[in-house]
PDB file of C-alpha atoms in Angstrom:
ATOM      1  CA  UNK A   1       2.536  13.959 -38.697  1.00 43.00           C
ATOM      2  CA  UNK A   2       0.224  11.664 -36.756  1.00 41.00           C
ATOM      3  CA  UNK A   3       1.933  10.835 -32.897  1.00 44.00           C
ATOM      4  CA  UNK A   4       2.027   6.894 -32.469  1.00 50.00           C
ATOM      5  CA  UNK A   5       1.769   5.230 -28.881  1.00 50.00           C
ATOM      6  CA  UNK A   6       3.596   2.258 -27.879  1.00 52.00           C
ATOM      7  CA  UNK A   7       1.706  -0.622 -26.512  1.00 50.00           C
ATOM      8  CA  UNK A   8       3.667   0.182 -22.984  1.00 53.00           C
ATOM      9  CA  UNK A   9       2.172   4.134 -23.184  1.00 47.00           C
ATOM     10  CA  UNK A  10      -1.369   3.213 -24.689  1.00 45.00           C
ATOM     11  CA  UNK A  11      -1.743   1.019 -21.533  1.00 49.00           C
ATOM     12  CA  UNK A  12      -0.800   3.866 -19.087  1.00 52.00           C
ATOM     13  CA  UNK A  13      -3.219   5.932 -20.267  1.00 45.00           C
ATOM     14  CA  UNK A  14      -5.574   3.307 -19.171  1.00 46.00           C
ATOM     15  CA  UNK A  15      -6.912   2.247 -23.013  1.00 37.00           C
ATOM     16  CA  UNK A  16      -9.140   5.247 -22.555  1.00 39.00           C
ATOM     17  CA  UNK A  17     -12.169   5.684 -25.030  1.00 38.00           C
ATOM     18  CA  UNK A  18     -12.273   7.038 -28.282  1.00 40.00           C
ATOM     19  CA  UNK A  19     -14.645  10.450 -27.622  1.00 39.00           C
ATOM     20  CA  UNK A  20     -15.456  13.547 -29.851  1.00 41.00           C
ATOM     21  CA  UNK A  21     -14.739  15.888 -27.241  1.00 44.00           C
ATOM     22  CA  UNK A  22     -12.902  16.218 -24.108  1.00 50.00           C
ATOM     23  CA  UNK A  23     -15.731  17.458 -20.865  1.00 46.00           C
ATOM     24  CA  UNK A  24     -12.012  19.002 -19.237  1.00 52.00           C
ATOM     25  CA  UNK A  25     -11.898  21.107 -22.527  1.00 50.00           C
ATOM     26  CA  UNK A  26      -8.652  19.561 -23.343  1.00 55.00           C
ATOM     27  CA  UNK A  27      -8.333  18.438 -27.003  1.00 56.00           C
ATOM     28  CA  UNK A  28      -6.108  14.932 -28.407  1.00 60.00           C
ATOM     29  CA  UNK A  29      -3.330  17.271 -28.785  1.00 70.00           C
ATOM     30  CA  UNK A  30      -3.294  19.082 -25.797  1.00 76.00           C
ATOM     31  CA  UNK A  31      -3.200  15.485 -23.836  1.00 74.00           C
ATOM     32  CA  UNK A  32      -0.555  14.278 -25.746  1.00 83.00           C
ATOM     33  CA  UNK A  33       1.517  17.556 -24.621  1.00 87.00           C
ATOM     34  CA  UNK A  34       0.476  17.395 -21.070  1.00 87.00           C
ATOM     35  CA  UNK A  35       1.596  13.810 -21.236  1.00 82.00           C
ATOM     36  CA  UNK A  36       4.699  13.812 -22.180  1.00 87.00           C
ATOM     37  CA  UNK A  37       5.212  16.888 -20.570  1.00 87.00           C
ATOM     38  CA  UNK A  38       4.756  14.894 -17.325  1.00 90.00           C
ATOM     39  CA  UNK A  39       7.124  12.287 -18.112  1.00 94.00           C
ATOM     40  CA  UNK A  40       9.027  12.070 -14.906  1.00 96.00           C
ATOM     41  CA  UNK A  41      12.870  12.207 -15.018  1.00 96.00           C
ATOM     42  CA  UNK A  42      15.433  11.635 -12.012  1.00 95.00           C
ATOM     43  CA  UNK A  43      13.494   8.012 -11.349  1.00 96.00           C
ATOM     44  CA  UNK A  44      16.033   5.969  -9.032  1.00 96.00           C
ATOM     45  CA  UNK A  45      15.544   2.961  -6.903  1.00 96.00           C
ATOM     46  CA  UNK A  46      14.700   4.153  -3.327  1.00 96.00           C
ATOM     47  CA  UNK A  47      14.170   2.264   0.174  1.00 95.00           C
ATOM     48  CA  UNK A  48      10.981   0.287   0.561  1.00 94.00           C
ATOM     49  CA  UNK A  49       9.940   3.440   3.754  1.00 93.00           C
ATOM     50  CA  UNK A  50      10.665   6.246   0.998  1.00 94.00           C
ATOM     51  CA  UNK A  51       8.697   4.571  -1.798  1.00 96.00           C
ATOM     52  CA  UNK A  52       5.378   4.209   0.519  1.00 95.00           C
ATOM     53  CA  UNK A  53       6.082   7.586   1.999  1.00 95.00           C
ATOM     54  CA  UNK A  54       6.132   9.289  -1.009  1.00 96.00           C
ATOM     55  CA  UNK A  55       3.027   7.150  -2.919  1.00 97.00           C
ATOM     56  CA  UNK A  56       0.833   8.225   0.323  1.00 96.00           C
ATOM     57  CA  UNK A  57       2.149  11.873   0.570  1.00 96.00           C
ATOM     58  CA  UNK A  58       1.314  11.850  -3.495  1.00 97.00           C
ATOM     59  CA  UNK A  59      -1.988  10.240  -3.489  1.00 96.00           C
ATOM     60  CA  UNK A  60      -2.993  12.322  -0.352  1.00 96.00           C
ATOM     61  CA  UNK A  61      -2.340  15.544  -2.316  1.00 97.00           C
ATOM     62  CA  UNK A  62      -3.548  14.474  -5.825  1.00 97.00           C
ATOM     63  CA  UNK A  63      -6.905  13.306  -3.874  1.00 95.00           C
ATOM     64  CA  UNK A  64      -7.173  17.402  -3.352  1.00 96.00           C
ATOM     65  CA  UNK A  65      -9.212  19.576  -5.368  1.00 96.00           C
ATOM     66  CA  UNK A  66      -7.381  21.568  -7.567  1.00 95.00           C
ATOM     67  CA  UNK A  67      -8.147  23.538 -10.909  1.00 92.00           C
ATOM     68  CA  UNK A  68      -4.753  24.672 -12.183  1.00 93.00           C
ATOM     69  CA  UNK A  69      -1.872  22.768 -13.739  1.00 94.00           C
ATOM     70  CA  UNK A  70       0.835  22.114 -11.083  1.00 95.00           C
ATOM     71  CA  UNK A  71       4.893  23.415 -11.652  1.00 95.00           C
ATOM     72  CA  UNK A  72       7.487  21.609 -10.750  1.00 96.00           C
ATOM     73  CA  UNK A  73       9.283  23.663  -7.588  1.00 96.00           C
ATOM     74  CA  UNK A  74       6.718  25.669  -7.182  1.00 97.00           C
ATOM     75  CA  UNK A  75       5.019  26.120  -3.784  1.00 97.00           C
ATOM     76  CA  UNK A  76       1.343  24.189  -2.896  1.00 98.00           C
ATOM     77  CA  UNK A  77      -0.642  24.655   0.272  1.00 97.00           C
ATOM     78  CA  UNK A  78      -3.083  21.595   1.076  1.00 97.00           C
ATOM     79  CA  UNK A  79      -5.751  22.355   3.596  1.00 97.00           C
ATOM     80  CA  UNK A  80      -8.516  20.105   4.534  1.00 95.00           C
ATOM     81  CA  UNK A  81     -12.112  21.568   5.711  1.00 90.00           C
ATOM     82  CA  UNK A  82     -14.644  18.969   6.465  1.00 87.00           C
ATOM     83  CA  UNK A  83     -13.071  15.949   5.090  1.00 85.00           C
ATOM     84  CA  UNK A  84     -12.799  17.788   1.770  1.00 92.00           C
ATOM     85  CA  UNK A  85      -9.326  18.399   0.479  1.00 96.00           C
ATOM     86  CA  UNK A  86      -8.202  20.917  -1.661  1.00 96.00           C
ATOM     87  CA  UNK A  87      -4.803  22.639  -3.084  1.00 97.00           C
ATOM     88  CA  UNK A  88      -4.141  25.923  -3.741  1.00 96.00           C
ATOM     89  CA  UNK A  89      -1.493  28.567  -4.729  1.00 96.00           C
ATOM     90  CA  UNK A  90      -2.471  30.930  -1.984  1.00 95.00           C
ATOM     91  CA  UNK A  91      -0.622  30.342   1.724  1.00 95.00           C
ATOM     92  CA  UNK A  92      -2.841  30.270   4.978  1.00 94.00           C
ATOM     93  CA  UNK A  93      -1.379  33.621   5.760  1.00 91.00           C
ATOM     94  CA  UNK A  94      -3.621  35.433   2.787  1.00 92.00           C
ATOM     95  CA  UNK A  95      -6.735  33.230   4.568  1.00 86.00           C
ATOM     96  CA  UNK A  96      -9.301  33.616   7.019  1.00 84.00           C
ATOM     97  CA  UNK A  97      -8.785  31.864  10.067  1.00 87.00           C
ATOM     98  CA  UNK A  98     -10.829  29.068   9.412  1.00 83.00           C
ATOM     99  CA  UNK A  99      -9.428  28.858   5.984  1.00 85.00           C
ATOM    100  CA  UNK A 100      -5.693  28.579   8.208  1.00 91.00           C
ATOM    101  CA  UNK A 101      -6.859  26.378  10.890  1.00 94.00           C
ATOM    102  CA  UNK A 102      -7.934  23.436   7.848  1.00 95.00           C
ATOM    103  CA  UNK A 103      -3.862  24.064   6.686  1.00 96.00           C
ATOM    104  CA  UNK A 104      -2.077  20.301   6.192  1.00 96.00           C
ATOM    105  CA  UNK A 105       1.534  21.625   4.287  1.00 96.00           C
ATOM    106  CA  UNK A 106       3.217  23.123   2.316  1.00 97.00           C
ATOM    107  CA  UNK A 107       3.446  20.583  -0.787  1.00 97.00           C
ATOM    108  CA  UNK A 108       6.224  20.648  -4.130  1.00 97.00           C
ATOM    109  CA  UNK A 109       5.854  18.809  -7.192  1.00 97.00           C
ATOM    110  CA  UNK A 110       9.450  16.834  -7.632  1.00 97.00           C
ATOM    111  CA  UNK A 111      11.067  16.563 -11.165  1.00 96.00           C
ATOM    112  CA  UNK A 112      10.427  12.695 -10.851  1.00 97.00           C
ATOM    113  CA  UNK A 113       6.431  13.455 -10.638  1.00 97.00           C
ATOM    114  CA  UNK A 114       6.075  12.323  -7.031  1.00 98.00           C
ATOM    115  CA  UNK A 115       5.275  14.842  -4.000  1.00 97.00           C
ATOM    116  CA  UNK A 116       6.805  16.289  -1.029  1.00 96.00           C
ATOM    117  CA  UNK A 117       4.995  17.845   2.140  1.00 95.00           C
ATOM    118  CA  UNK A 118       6.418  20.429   5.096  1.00 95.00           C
ATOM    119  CA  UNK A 119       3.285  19.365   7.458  1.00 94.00           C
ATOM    120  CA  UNK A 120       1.924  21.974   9.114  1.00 94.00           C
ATOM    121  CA  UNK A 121       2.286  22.844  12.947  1.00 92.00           C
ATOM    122  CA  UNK A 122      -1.376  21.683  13.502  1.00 91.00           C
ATOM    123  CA  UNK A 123      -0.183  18.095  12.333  1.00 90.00           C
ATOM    124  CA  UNK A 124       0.128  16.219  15.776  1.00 87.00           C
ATOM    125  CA  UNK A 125      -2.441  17.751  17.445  1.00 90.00           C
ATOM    126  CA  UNK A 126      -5.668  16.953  18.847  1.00 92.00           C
ATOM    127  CA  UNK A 127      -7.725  18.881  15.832  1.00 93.00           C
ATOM    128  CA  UNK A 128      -9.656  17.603  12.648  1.00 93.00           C
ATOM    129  CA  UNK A 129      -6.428  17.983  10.534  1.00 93.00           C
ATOM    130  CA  UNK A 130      -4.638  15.277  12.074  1.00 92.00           C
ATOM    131  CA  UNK A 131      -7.766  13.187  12.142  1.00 93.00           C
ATOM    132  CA  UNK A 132      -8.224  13.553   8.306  1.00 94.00           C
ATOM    133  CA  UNK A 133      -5.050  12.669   7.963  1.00 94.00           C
ATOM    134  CA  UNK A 134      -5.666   9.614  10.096  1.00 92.00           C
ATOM    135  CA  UNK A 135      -8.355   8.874   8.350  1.00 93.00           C
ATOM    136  CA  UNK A 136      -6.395   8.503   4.942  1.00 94.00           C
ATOM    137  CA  UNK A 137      -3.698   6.484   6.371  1.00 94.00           C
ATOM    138  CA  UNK A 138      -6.207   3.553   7.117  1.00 93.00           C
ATOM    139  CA  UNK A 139      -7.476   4.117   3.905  1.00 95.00           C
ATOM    140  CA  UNK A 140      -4.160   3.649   2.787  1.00 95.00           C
ATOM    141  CA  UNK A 141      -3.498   0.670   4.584  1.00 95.00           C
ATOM    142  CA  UNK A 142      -6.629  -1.135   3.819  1.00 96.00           C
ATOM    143  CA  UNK A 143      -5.807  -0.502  -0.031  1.00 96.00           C
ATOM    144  CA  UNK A 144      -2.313  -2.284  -0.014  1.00 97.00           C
ATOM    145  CA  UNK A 145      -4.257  -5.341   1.785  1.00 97.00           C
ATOM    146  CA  UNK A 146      -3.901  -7.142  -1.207  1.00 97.00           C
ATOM    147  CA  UNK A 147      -1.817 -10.046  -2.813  1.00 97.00           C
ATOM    148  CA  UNK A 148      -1.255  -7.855  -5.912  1.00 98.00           C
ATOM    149  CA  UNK A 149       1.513  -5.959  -6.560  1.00 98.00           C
ATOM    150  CA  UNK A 150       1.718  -2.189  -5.618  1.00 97.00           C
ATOM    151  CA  UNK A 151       2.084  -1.514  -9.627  1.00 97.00           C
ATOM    152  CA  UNK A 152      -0.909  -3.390 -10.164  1.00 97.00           C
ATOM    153  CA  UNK A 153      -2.977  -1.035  -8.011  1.00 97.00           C
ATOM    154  CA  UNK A 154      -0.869   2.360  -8.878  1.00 97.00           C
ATOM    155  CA  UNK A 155      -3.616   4.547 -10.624  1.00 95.00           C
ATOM    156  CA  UNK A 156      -2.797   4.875 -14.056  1.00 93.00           C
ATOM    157  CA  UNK A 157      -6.036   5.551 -14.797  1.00 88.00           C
ATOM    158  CA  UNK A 158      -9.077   6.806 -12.835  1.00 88.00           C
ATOM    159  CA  UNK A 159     -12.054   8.063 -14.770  1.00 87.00           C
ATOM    160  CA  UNK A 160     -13.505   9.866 -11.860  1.00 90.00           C
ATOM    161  CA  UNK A 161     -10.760  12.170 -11.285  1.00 92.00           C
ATOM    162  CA  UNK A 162     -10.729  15.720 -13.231  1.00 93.00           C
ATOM    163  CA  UNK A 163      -8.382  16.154 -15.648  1.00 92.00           C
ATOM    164  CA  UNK A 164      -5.112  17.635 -13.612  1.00 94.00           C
ATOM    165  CA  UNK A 165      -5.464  15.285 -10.781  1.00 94.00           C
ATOM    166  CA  UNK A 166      -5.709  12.165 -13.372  1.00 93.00           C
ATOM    167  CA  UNK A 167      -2.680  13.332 -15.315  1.00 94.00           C
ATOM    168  CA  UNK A 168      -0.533  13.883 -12.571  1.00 96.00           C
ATOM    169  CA  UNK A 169      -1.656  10.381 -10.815  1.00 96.00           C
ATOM    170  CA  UNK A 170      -0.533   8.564 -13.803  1.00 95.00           C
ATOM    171  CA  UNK A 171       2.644  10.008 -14.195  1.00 96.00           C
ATOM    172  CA  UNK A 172       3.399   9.428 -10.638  1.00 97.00           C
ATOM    173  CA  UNK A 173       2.459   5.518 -11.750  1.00 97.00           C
ATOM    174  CA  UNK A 174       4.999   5.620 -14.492  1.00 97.00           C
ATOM    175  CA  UNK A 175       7.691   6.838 -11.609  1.00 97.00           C
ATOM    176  CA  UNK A 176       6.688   4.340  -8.899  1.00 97.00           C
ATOM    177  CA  UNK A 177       6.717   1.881 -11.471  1.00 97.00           C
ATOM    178  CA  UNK A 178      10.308   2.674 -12.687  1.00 97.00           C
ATOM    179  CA  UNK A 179      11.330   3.116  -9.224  1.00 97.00           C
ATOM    180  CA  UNK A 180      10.098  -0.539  -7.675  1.00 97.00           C
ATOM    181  CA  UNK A 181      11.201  -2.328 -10.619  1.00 97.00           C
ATOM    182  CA  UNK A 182      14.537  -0.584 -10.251  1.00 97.00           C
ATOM    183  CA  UNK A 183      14.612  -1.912  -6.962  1.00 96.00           C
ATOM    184  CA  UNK A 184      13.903  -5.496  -7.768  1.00 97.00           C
ATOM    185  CA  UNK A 185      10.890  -5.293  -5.833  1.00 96.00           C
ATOM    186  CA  UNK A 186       8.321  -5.366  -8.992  1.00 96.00           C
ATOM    187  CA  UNK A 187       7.099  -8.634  -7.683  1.00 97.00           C
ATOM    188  CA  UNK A 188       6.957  -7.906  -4.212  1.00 97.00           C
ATOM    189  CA  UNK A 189       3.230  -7.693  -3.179  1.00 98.00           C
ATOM    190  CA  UNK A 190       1.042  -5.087  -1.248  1.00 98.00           C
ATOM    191  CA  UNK A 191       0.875  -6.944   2.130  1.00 97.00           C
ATOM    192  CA  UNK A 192       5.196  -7.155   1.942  1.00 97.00           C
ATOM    193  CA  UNK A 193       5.030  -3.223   1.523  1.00 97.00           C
ATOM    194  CA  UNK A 194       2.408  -2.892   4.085  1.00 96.00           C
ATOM    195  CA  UNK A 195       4.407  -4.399   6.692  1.00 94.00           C
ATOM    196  CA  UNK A 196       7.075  -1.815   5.984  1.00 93.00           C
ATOM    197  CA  UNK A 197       3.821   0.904   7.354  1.00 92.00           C
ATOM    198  CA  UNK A 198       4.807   2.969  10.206  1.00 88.00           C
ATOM    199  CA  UNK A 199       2.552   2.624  13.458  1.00 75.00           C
ATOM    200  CA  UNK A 200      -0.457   4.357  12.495  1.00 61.00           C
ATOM    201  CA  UNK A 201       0.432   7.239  15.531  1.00 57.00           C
ATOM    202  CA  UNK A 202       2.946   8.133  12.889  1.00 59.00           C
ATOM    203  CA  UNK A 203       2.611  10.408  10.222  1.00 72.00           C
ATOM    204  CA  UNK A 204       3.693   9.101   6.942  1.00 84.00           C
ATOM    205  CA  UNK A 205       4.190  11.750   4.852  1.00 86.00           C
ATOM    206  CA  UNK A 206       7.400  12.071   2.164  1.00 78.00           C
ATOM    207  CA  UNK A 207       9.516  15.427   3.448  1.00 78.00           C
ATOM    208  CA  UNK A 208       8.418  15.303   6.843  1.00 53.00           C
ATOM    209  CA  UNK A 209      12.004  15.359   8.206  1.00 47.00           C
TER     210      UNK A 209
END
């Protein structure tokens, strides 16, 4: 039986190229499973703080190199080592020290696709953790300095990212999506949710207290 996609899901997936092979090694099929596999569930209407605390702490983890398919409740560790980010299964304890010195958090998939973070005890500090961190929170600010909407510049699609990080970024689209419109705030622009930004001493990150 051939699997039909709505006009709503054959835009998510970003109207993506017929090809005769997959460079990720995953076939049609296999895509379609992963996708709807990742359909998050639990989406609810949150406060404007939560929803940009949780599309930073999401997009700063998905940004991270990674190789394996993410669980949901399962345990991450982020860790940052020359401006290069990268997740793995394997805790700071199990590293060398450098390896634990470059340690951001402990991260969790959540059932509605977006991410928490435990930061680290380096977080804070005067050390190139925090500053990395810095460093993506302008980044994140400059992005929502825009008169579009923040669905308009969720990543449903991003060629450049492998395959993991891609899925996973557009099903946390289809949950901040659900989420802002169940707020009413689907036509509230990026420069209304940037003025909800914490000072940028701060550190926004989703599961931080």
């Amino acid at each position: 039986m051939t699997t039909r996609l709505t006009k709503s899901q054959r835009r998510d997936l970003g109207a993506v190229p017929k090809s005769t092979g997959n460079p990720d090694g995953k076939g049609a099929n296999g895509f379609m499973l992963d996708w709807y596999r990742s359909e998050p569930s639990g989406v609810t209407a949150k406060p404007g703080h939560q929803v940009l605390a949780e599309l930073f702490t999401s997009m700063l983890i998905l940004n991270a190199r990674f190789k394996y398919k993410p669980s949901i409740g399962v345990v991450n560790y982020l860790y940052c080592i020359d401006l290069e980010w990268s997740l793995s299964l394997i805790g700071p304890d199990e590293w060398s020290d450098e390896r634990k010195a470059s340690f951001v958090g402990s991260c969790t998939l959540q059932q509605d696709m977006t991410w928490t973070i435990t930061p680290s005890e380096l977080l804070g500090g005067n050390n190139p953790v925090t500053d990395a961190v810095a460093e993506f929170y302008d980044s994140f600010s400059d992005r929502l300095d825009t008169d579009l909407t923040l669905e308009e510049i969720l990543p449903f699609y991003v060629g450049h990212m492998p395959y993991y990080q891609r899925l996973y970024a557009n099903a946390l689209s289809r949950s901040m999506r659900s989420t802002v419109r169940m707020g009413s705030r689907a036509s509230d622009s990026c420069r209304q949710w940037r003025n909800l930004l914490p000072k940028p001493e701060q550190i926004l990150l989703s599961g931080a207290g």
